[in-house]
PDB file of C-alpha atoms and ligand atoms in Angstrom:
ATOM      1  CA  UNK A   1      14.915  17.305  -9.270  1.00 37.00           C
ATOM      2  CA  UNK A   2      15.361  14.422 -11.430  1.00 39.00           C
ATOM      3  CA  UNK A   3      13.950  13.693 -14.647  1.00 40.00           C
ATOM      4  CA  UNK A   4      12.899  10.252 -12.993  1.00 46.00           C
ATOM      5  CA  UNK A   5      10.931  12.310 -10.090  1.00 45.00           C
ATOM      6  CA  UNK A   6       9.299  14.907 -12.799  1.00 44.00           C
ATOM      7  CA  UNK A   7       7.642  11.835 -14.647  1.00 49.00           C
ATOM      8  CA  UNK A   8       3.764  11.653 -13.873  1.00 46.00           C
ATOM      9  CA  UNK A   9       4.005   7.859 -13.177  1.00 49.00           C
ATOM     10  CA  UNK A  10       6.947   8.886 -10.606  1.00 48.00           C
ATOM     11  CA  UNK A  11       5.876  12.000  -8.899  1.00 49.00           C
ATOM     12  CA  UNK A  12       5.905  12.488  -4.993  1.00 52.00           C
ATOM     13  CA  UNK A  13       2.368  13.416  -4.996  1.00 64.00           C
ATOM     14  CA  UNK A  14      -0.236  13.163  -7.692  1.00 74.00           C
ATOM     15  CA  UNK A  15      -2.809  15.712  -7.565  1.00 77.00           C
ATOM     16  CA  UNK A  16      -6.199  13.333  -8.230  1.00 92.00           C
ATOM     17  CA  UNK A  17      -4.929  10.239  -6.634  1.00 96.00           C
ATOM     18  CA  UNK A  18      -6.722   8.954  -3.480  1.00 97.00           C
ATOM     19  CA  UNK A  19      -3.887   7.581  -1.274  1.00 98.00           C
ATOM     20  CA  UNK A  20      -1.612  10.762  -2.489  1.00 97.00           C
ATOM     21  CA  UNK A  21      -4.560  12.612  -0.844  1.00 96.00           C
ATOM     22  CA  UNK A  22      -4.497  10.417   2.637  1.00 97.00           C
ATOM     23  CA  UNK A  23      -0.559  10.304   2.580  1.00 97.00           C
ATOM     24  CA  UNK A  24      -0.574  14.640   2.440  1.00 96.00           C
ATOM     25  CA  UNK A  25      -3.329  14.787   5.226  1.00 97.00           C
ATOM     26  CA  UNK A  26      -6.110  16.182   3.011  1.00 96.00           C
ATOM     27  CA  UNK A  27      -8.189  12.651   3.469  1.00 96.00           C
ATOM     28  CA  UNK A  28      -8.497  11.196   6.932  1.00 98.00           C
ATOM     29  CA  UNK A  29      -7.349   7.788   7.797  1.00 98.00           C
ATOM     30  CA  UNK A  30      -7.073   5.589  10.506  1.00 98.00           C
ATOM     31  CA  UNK A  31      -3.390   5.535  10.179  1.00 98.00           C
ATOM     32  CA  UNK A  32      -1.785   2.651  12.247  1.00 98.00           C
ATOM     33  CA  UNK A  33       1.896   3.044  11.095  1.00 98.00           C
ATOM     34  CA  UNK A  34       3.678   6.371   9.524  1.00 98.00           C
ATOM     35  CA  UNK A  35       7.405   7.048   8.739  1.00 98.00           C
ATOM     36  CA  UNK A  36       9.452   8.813   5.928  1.00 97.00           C
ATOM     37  CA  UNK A  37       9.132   6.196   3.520  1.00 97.00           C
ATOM     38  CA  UNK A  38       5.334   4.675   4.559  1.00 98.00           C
ATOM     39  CA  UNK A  39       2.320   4.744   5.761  1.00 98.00           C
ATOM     40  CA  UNK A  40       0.102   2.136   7.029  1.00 98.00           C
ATOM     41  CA  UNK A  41      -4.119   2.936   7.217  1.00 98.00           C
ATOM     42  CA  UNK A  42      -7.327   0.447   7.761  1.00 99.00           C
ATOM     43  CA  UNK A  43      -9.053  -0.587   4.541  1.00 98.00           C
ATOM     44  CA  UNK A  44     -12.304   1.917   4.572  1.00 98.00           C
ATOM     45  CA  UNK A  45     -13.965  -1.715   3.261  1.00 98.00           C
ATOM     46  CA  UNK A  46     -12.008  -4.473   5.156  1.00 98.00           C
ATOM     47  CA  UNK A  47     -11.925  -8.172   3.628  1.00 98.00           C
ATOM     48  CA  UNK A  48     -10.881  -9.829   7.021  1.00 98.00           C
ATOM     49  CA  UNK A  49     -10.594  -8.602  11.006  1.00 98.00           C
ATOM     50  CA  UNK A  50      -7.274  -6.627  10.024  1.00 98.00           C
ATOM     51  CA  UNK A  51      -7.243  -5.329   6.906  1.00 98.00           C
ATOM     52  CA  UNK A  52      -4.728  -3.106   6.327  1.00 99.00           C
ATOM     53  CA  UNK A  53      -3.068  -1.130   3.009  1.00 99.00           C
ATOM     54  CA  UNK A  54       1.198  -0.316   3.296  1.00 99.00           C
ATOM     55  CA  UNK A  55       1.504   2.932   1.325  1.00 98.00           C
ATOM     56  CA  UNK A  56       4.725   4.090   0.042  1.00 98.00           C
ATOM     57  CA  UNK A  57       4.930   8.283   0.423  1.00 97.00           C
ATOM     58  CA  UNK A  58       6.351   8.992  -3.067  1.00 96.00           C
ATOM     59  CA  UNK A  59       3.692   7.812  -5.842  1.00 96.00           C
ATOM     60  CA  UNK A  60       4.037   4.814  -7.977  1.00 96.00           C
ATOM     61  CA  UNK A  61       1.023   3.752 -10.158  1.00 97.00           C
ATOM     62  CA  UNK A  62       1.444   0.052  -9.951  1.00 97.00           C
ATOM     63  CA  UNK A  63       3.673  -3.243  -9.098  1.00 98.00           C
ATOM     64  CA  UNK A  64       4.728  -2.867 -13.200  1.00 97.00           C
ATOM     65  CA  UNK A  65       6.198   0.862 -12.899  1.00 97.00           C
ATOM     66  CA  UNK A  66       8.432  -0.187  -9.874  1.00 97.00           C
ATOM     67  CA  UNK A  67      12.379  -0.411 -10.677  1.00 96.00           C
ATOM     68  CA  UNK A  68      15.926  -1.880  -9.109  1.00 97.00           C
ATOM     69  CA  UNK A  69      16.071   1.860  -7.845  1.00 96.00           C
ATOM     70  CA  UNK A  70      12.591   0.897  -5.865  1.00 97.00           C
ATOM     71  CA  UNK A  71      14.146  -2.414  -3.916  1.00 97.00           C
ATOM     72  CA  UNK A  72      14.520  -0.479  -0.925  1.00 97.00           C
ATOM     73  CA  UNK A  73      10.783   1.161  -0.868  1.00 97.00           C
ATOM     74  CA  UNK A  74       9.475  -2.101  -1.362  1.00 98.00           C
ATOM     75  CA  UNK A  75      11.475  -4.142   0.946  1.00 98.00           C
ATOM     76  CA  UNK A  76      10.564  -1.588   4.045  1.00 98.00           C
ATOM     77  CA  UNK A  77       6.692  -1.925   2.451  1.00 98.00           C
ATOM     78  CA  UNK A  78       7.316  -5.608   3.167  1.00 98.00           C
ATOM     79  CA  UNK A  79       8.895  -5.095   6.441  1.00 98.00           C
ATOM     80  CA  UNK A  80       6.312  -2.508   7.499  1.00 98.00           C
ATOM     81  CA  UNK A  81       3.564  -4.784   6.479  1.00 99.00           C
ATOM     82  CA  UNK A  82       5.110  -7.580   8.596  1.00 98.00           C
ATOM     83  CA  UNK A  83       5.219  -5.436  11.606  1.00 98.00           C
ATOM     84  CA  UNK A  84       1.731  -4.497  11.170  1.00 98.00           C
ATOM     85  CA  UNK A  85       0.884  -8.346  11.326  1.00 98.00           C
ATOM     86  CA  UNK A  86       2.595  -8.818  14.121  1.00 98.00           C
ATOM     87  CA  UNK A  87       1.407  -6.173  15.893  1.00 98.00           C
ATOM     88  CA  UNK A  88      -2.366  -6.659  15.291  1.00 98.00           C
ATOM     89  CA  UNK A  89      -1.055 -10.292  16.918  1.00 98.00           C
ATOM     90  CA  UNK A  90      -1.853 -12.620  13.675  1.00 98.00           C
ATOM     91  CA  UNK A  91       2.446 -13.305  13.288  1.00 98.00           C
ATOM     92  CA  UNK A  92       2.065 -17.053  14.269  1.00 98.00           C
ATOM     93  CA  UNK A  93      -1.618 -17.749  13.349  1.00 98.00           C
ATOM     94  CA  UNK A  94      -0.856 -16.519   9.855  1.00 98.00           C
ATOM     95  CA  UNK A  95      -1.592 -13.593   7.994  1.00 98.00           C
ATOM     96  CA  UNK A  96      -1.835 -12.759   3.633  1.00 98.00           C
ATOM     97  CA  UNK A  97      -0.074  -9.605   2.062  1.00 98.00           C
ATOM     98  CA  UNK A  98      -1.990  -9.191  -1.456  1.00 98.00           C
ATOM     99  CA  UNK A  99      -0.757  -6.948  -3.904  1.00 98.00           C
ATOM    100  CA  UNK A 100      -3.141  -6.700  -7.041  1.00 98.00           C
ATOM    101  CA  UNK A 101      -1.547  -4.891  -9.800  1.00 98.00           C
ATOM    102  CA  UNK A 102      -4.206  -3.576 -12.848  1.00 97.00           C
ATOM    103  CA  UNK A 103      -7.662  -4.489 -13.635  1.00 95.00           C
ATOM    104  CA  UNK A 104      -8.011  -8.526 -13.922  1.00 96.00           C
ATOM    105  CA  UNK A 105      -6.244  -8.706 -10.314  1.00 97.00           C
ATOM    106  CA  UNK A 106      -9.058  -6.353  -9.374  1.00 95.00           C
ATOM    107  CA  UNK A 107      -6.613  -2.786  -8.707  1.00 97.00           C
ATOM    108  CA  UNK A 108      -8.640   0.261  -7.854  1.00 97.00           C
ATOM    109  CA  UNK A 109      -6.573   2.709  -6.358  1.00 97.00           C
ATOM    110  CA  UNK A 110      -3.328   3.216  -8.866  1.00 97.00           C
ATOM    111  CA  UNK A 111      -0.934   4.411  -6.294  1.00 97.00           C
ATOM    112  CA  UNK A 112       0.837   0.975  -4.990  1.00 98.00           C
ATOM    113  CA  UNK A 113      -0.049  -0.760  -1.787  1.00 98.00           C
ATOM    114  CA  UNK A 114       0.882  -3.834   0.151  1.00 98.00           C
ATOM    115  CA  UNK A 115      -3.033  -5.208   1.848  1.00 98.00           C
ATOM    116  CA  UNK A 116      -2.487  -7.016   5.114  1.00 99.00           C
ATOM    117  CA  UNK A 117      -4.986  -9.079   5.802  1.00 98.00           C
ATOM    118  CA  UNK A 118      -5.420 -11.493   8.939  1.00 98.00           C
ATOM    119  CA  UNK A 119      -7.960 -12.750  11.887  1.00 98.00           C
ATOM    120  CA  UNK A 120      -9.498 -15.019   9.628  1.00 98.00           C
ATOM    121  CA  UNK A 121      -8.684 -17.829   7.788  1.00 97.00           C
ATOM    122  CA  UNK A 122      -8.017 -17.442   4.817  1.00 97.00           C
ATOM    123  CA  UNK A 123      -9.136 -19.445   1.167  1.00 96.00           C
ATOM    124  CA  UNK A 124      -6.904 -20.723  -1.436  1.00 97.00           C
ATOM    125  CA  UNK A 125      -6.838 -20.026  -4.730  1.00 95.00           C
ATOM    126  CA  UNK A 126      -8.065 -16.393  -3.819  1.00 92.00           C
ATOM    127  CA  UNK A 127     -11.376 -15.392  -5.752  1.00 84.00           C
TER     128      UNK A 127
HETATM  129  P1  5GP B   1      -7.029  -2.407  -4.694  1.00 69.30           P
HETATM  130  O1  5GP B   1      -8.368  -2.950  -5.130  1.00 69.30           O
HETATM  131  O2  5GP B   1      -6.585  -1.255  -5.577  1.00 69.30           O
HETATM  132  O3  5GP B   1      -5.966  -3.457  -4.546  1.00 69.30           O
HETATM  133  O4  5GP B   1      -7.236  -1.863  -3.232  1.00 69.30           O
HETATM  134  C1  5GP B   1      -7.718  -0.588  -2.959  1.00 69.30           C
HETATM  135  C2  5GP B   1      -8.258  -0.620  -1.559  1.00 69.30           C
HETATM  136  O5  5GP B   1      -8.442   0.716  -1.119  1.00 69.30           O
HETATM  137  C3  5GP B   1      -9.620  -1.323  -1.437  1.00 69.30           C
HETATM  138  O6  5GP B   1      -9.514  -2.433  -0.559  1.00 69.30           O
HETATM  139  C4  5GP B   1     -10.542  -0.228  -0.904  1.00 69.30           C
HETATM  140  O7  5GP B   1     -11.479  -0.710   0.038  1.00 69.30           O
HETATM  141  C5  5GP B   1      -9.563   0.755  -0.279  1.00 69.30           C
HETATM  142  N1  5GP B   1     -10.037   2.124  -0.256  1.00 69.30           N
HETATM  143  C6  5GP B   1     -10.666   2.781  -1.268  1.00 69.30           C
HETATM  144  N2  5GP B   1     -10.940   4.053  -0.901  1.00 69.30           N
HETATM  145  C7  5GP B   1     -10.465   4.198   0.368  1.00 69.30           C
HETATM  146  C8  5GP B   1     -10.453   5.296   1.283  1.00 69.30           C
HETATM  147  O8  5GP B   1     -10.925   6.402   1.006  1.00 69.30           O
HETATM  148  N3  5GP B   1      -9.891   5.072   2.494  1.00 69.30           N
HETATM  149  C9  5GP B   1      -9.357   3.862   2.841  1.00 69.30           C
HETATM  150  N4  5GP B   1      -8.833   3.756   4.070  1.00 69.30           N
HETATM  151  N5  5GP B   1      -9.350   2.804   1.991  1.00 69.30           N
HETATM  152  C10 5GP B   1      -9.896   2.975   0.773  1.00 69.30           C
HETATM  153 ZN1   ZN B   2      -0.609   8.601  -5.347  1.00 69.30          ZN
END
């Protein structure tokens, strides 16, 4: 194991983090998308139609604590999250991915994930 993986901000699974506890099965979800690298569950308190949150499977606290070794976790979040879009058939109406990183962005959950929100229109500026 690395020295990178053994650091608390970098570890697979943290112990009292929500989303580590949904990723490893001991929280249920309504998971709509699940791979090595992600997962993909409804918001328990959806914003629009489809709300959904892309999870990466190792833990990362937020958008600040991700690295040039983390471009490929975050570019299949991205892809992932466009899939889920598509799939849930908002692709050509339009769709938001929202990623709120610490507390004046509104972050609740510190392990990082990608919302995808559509079925709605949506406002601009956000609140
Ligand atoms: P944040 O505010 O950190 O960007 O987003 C956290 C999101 O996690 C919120 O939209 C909130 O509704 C959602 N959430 C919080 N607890 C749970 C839960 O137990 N299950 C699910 N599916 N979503 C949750
Ligand atoms: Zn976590």
């Amino acid at each position: 194991m690395t020295q990178r993986s053994e650091s608390p901000v970098f570890s697979r699974s943290m112990g009292d983090c929500l989303f580590c506890k949904i990723i490893d099965k001991k929280i249920p979800a309504k998971v709509v998308h699940e791979d090595d690298q992600v997962i993909a569950f409804r918001d328990i308190n959806p914003q629009a139609p489809t709300h959904v949150l892309v999870v990466p499977k190792r833990h990362v606290a937020t958008l600040n604590d991700v690295t040039a070794a983390d471009h490929a976790m975050v570019g299949h979040m991205v892809t992932t999250a466009a899939a889920v879009a598509r799939s849930e058939g908002h692709a050509e109406a339009g769709w938001r991915a929202v990623w709120n990183v610490n507390a004046a962005a509104g972050q609740t959950v510190f392990h990082i994930h990608l919302h995808v929100l559509g079925g709605r229109a949506l406002g601009w500026p956000p609140g």
